């Protein structure tokens, strides 16, 4: 949630900056709406959600929703974009760790799984991803950036001798992402994501040497 | 399509069996409707399909559809059941081959991929699977039977020494199924399933020794 409520409050000097305050308030309202939309999409799926549902969940008027988003499709695209921005943000937190590239892949998958389990924006994005054919708007291209991130780490692991020269980092990355995406979906359907960490650990053990 | 049109035609003796003929005709109509529903669900997704769409695609009246299926949910459940019956049927075709268990797993995945690419009932079942939360009916439990089939083959491979004693056939089967399901979904979204055979071959190469 890139522009999450930052806890900003009007301060002594704030009264002299009415324009900024208004913009802050607008940004905060937009965030509230986006989080409410994520909650609704994650909970009941795109087709069943109405703008009124989102307004009520956000505690704003329908007019306020329409001020920020032209329609339900625009809301879905915005939620999906947040989702696809969160994945590289998770990767960034792993990059700063002083660990070998292969361990970084494992760590990235585990942190992504935790986010899938706990973060409503990610759950909404994942659900919109599988419902994307029901959204009449151009949704962001899925999977490719995350796959590149993992392929890069696996290529580094190969250079460092952590992976045999015969392995194909691109193919391996595609299989890892397919298993992760399929695994989180199956975990959602069969066990409401309760076994997700365990399933992802399994993917790491079976696929990565 | 378990009760697919078998090419039966009224024969000389058939006129004396009016009841059977009527039953055959009813079964044929039901199949037509089920195939039309599969086509509609695969093409436009569960929420957008109407009973009228299915009737028109099947070339029957809405009344004929309602004679066989109480509502759209019942049609979705029937299509999903056909889908989950087709997967073990594919496994059965592999079991009769004189090949080692590990090769049988690879062969099963390749035949399943071909079916996902070519068979409309399977495409509909796979799409209903990801849209299952939008269907207000008890859908068949997914993945588990197919996972058991693969786990059995992998356990055999382990007994035969094709897999190391340290590997876990159950975990491996879950990862294979997750990768297959995720891979076919990604292939559908990014490339309209054109690269599915290649992606499944990759899963086999990366996961199976």
mmCIF file of N, CA and C in Angstrom, chain A residues 44 47 127 129-134 141-143 171-172 174-175 178-179 181-183 185-186 188-190 199 202-203 206-207, chain B residues 44 47 127 129-134 141-143 171-172 174-175 178-179 181-183 185-186 188-190 199 202-203 206-207:
data_model
loop_
_atom_site.group_PDB
_atom_site.id
_atom_site.type_symbol
_atom_site.label_atom_id
_atom_site.label_comp_id
_atom_site.label_asym_id
_atom_site.label_seq_id
_atom_site.Cartn_x
_atom_site.Cartn_y
_atom_site.Cartn_z
ATOM 1 N N UNK A 44 -15.391 -10.920 -1.812
ATOM 2 C CA UNK A 44 -16.549 -11.432 -2.567
ATOM 3 C C UNK A 44 -16.299 -11.543 -4.056
ATOM 4 N N UNK A 47 -17.110 -9.578 -9.662
ATOM 5 C CA UNK A 47 -18.461 -9.410 -10.228
ATOM 6 C C UNK A 47 -19.502 -8.965 -9.197
ATOM 7 N N UNK A 127 -6.718 -12.378 -6.369
ATOM 8 C CA UNK A 127 -8.057 -12.799 -6.794
ATOM 9 C C UNK A 127 -8.453 -12.096 -8.093
ATOM 10 N N UNK A 129 -6.424 -11.166 -10.286
ATOM 11 C CA UNK A 129 -5.614 -11.818 -11.309
ATOM 12 C C UNK A 129 -6.361 -13.013 -11.905
ATOM 13 N N UNK A 130 -6.969 -13.834 -11.072
ATOM 14 C CA UNK A 130 -7.668 -14.997 -11.634
ATOM 15 C C UNK A 130 -9.042 -14.615 -12.174
ATOM 16 N N UNK A 131 -9.538 -13.445 -11.787
ATOM 17 C CA UNK A 131 -10.828 -12.993 -12.333
ATOM 18 C C UNK A 131 -10.624 -11.960 -13.442
ATOM 19 N N UNK A 132 -9.399 -11.829 -13.930
ATOM 20 C CA UNK A 132 -9.088 -10.724 -14.849
ATOM 21 C C UNK A 132 -9.933 -10.746 -16.123
ATOM 22 N N UNK A 133 -10.342 -11.945 -16.561
ATOM 23 C CA UNK A 133 -11.163 -12.009 -17.765
ATOM 24 C C UNK A 133 -12.558 -11.448 -17.531
ATOM 25 N N UNK A 134 -12.926 -11.225 -16.275
ATOM 26 C CA UNK A 134 -14.252 -10.678 -15.957
ATOM 27 C C UNK A 134 -14.202 -9.156 -15.808
ATOM 28 N N UNK A 141 0.068 -6.436 -16.901
ATOM 29 C CA UNK A 141 0.570 -7.766 -17.286
ATOM 30 C C UNK A 141 1.094 -8.479 -16.047
ATOM 31 N N UNK A 142 0.594 -9.663 -15.771
ATOM 32 C CA UNK A 142 0.973 -10.336 -14.527
ATOM 33 C C UNK A 142 2.231 -11.187 -14.669
ATOM 34 N N UNK A 143 2.814 -11.548 -13.545
ATOM 35 C CA UNK A 143 3.850 -12.594 -13.416
ATOM 36 C C UNK A 143 5.207 -12.228 -13.986
ATOM 37 N N UNK A 171 14.033 -20.938 -17.084
ATOM 38 C CA UNK A 171 13.038 -22.005 -16.985
ATOM 39 C C UNK A 171 12.712 -22.285 -15.517
ATOM 40 N N UNK A 172 13.763 -22.327 -14.712
ATOM 41 C CA UNK A 172 13.589 -22.587 -13.287
ATOM 42 C C UNK A 172 12.716 -21.498 -12.656
ATOM 43 N N UNK A 174 10.455 -19.638 -14.148
ATOM 44 C CA UNK A 174 9.062 -19.801 -14.601
ATOM 45 C C UNK A 174 8.365 -20.909 -13.814
ATOM 46 N N UNK A 175 9.096 -22.013 -13.559
ATOM 47 C CA UNK A 175 8.495 -23.122 -12.809
ATOM 48 C C UNK A 175 8.245 -22.724 -11.355
ATOM 49 N N UNK A 178 5.192 -20.473 -11.355
ATOM 50 C CA UNK A 178 3.996 -21.276 -11.617
ATOM 51 C C UNK A 178 3.607 -22.060 -10.368
ATOM 52 N N UNK A 179 4.602 -22.683 -9.715
ATOM 53 C CA UNK A 179 4.318 -23.476 -8.513
ATOM 54 C C UNK A 179 3.830 -22.576 -7.384
ATOM 55 N N UNK A 181 2.302 -19.609 -7.693
ATOM 56 C CA UNK A 181 0.961 -19.101 -7.982
ATOM 57 C C UNK A 181 -0.083 -20.221 -7.850
ATOM 58 N N UNK A 182 0.221 -21.387 -8.422
ATOM 59 C CA UNK A 182 -0.696 -22.521 -8.302
ATOM 60 C C UNK A 182 -0.858 -22.951 -6.852
ATOM 61 N N UNK A 183 0.263 -22.976 -6.129
ATOM 62 C CA UNK A 183 0.241 -23.418 -4.733
ATOM 63 C C UNK A 183 -0.583 -22.503 -3.848
ATOM 64 N N UNK A 185 -3.000 -20.632 -4.839
ATOM 65 C CA UNK A 185 -4.405 -20.784 -5.218
ATOM 66 C C UNK A 185 -5.006 -22.049 -4.582
ATOM 67 N N UNK A 186 -4.277 -23.158 -4.677
ATOM 68 C CA UNK A 186 -4.768 -24.413 -4.114
ATOM 69 C C UNK A 186 -4.910 -24.288 -2.594
ATOM 70 N N UNK A 188 -5.521 -21.603 -0.960
ATOM 71 C CA UNK A 188 -6.697 -20.753 -0.717
ATOM 72 C C UNK A 188 -7.981 -21.577 -0.817
ATOM 73 N N UNK A 189 -8.075 -22.358 -1.901
ATOM 74 C CA UNK A 189 -9.302 -23.113 -2.163
ATOM 75 C C UNK A 189 -9.507 -24.229 -1.142
ATOM 76 N N UNK A 190 -8.426 -24.955 -0.835
ATOM 77 C CA UNK A 190 -8.585 -26.126 0.036
ATOM 78 C C UNK A 190 -8.501 -25.781 1.521
ATOM 79 N N UNK A 199 3.343 -25.020 2.299
ATOM 80 C CA UNK A 199 3.347 -25.362 0.876
ATOM 81 C C UNK A 199 4.495 -24.667 0.145
ATOM 82 N N UNK A 202 7.774 -26.257 0.909
ATOM 83 C CA UNK A 202 7.822 -27.485 0.106
ATOM 84 C C UNK A 202 8.294 -27.193 -1.316
ATOM 85 N N UNK A 203 7.771 -26.112 -1.899
ATOM 86 C CA UNK A 203 8.171 -25.717 -3.259
ATOM 87 C C UNK A 203 9.672 -25.440 -3.290
ATOM 88 N N UNK A 206 11.600 -28.788 -2.958
ATOM 89 C CA UNK A 206 11.526 -29.678 -4.117
ATOM 90 C C UNK A 206 12.226 -29.089 -5.338
ATOM 91 N N UNK A 207 12.107 -27.768 -5.551
ATOM 92 C CA UNK A 207 12.633 -27.180 -6.799
ATOM 93 C C UNK A 207 14.065 -26.671 -6.681
ATOM 94 N N UNK B 44 -16.671 -17.251 -21.854
ATOM 95 C CA UNK B 44 -16.994 -15.944 -21.261
ATOM 96 C C UNK B 44 -17.017 -15.954 -19.744
ATOM 97 N N UNK B 47 -20.002 -15.877 -14.544
ATOM 98 C CA UNK B 47 -20.964 -14.811 -14.233
ATOM 99 C C UNK B 47 -21.724 -14.290 -15.455
ATOM 100 N N UNK B 127 -11.550 -23.188 -15.830
ATOM 101 C CA UNK B 127 -11.996 -21.808 -15.590
ATOM 102 C C UNK B 127 -13.001 -21.753 -14.436
ATOM 103 N N UNK B 129 -13.019 -23.755 -12.026
ATOM 104 C CA UNK B 129 -12.209 -23.981 -10.832
ATOM 105 C C UNK B 129 -11.742 -22.639 -10.248
ATOM 106 N N UNK B 130 -11.244 -21.748 -11.122
ATOM 107 C CA UNK B 130 -10.755 -20.478 -10.572
ATOM 108 C C UNK B 130 -11.908 -19.512 -10.295
ATOM 109 N N UNK B 131 -13.070 -19.787 -10.877
ATOM 110 C CA UNK B 131 -14.229 -18.926 -10.591
ATOM 111 C C UNK B 131 -15.155 -19.580 -9.562
ATOM 112 N N UNK B 132 -14.694 -20.624 -8.883
ATOM 113 C CA UNK B 132 -15.574 -21.412 -8.028
ATOM 114 C C UNK B 132 -16.226 -20.592 -6.923
ATOM 115 N N UNK B 133 -15.536 -19.541 -6.457
ATOM 116 C CA UNK B 133 -16.125 -18.718 -5.402
ATOM 117 C C UNK B 133 -17.306 -17.905 -5.911
ATOM 118 N N UNK B 134 -17.467 -17.837 -7.221
ATOM 119 C CA UNK B 134 -18.581 -17.074 -7.793
ATOM 120 C C UNK B 134 -19.788 -17.972 -8.055
ATOM 121 N N UNK B 141 -14.506 -31.136 -4.881
ATOM 122 C CA UNK B 141 -13.203 -30.777 -4.301
ATOM 123 C C UNK B 141 -12.127 -30.926 -5.365
ATOM 124 N N UNK B 142 -11.360 -29.892 -5.611
ATOM 125 C CA UNK B 142 -10.405 -29.945 -6.712
ATOM 126 C C UNK B 142 -9.043 -30.487 -6.296
ATOM 127 N N UNK B 143 -8.251 -30.879 -7.280
ATOM 128 C CA UNK B 143 -6.811 -31.164 -7.139
ATOM 129 C C UNK B 143 -6.479 -32.451 -6.393
ATOM 130 N N UNK B 171 4.989 -34.614 -1.136
ATOM 131 C CA UNK B 171 5.351 -33.205 -1.314
ATOM 132 C C UNK B 171 5.638 -32.920 -2.783
ATOM 133 N N UNK B 172 6.361 -33.836 -3.406
ATOM 134 C CA UNK B 172 6.715 -33.668 -4.813
ATOM 135 C C UNK B 172 5.443 -33.609 -5.680
ATOM 136 N N UNK B 174 2.449 -32.645 -4.722
ATOM 137 C CA UNK B 174 1.767 -31.356 -4.500
ATOM 138 C C UNK B 174 2.441 -30.236 -5.290
ATOM 139 N N UNK B 175 3.780 -30.262 -5.339
ATOM 140 C CA UNK B 175 4.503 -29.213 -6.065
ATOM 141 C C UNK B 175 4.275 -29.363 -7.572
ATOM 142 N N UNK B 178 0.775 -28.076 -8.254
ATOM 143 C CA UNK B 178 0.753 -26.606 -8.125
ATOM 144 C C UNK B 178 1.397 -25.967 -9.353
ATOM 145 N N UNK B 179 2.543 -26.498 -9.774
ATOM 146 C CA UNK B 179 3.245 -25.934 -10.931
ATOM 147 C C UNK B 179 2.417 -26.130 -12.200
ATOM 148 N N UNK B 181 -0.916 -26.474 -12.400
ATOM 149 C CA UNK B 181 -2.095 -25.617 -12.375
ATOM 150 C C UNK B 181 -1.710 -24.150 -12.581
ATOM 151 N N UNK B 182 -0.661 -23.704 -11.865
ATOM 152 C CA UNK B 182 -0.192 -22.325 -12.038
ATOM 153 C C UNK B 182 0.308 -22.086 -13.460
ATOM 154 N N UNK B 183 1.057 -23.058 -13.977
ATOM 155 C CA UNK B 183 1.629 -22.918 -15.316
ATOM 156 C C UNK B 183 0.563 -22.825 -16.400
ATOM 157 N N UNK B 185 -2.444 -21.774 -15.973
ATOM 158 C CA UNK B 185 -3.139 -20.486 -15.810
ATOM 159 C C UNK B 185 -2.302 -19.352 -16.426
ATOM 160 N N UNK B 186 -1.001 -19.335 -16.129
ATOM 161 C CA UNK B 186 -0.132 -18.275 -16.654
ATOM 162 C C UNK B 186 -0.065 -18.364 -18.186
ATOM 163 N N UNK B 188 -2.351 -19.484 -20.116
ATOM 164 C CA UNK B 188 -3.648 -19.020 -20.626
ATOM 165 C C UNK B 188 -3.683 -17.492 -20.665
ATOM 166 N N UNK B 189 -3.260 -16.876 -19.543
ATOM 167 C CA UNK B 189 -3.344 -15.419 -19.420
ATOM 168 C C UNK B 189 -2.361 -14.724 -20.363
ATOM 169 N N UNK B 190 -1.132 -15.243 -20.424
ATOM 170 C CA UNK B 190 -0.111 -14.527 -21.200
ATOM 171 C C UNK B 190 -0.095 -14.920 -22.673
ATOM 172 N N UNK B 199 5.753 -25.229 -21.591
ATOM 173 C CA UNK B 199 5.819 -24.906 -20.166
ATOM 174 C C UNK B 199 5.742 -26.182 -19.313
ATOM 175 N N UNK B 202 8.939 -28.067 -19.383
ATOM 176 C CA UNK B 202 9.858 -27.366 -18.484
ATOM 177 C C UNK B 202 9.641 -27.794 -17.024
ATOM 178 N N UNK B 203 8.363 -27.910 -16.638
ATOM 179 C CA UNK B 203 8.029 -28.339 -15.269
ATOM 180 C C UNK B 203 8.605 -29.738 -15.015
ATOM 181 N N UNK B 206 12.458 -29.511 -14.734
ATOM 182 C CA UNK B 206 12.967 -28.848 -13.528
ATOM 183 C C UNK B 206 12.668 -29.654 -12.266
ATOM 184 N N UNK B 207 11.468 -30.266 -12.200
ATOM 185 C CA UNK B 207 11.064 -30.915 -10.935
ATOM 186 C C UNK B 207 11.436 -32.399 -10.862
#
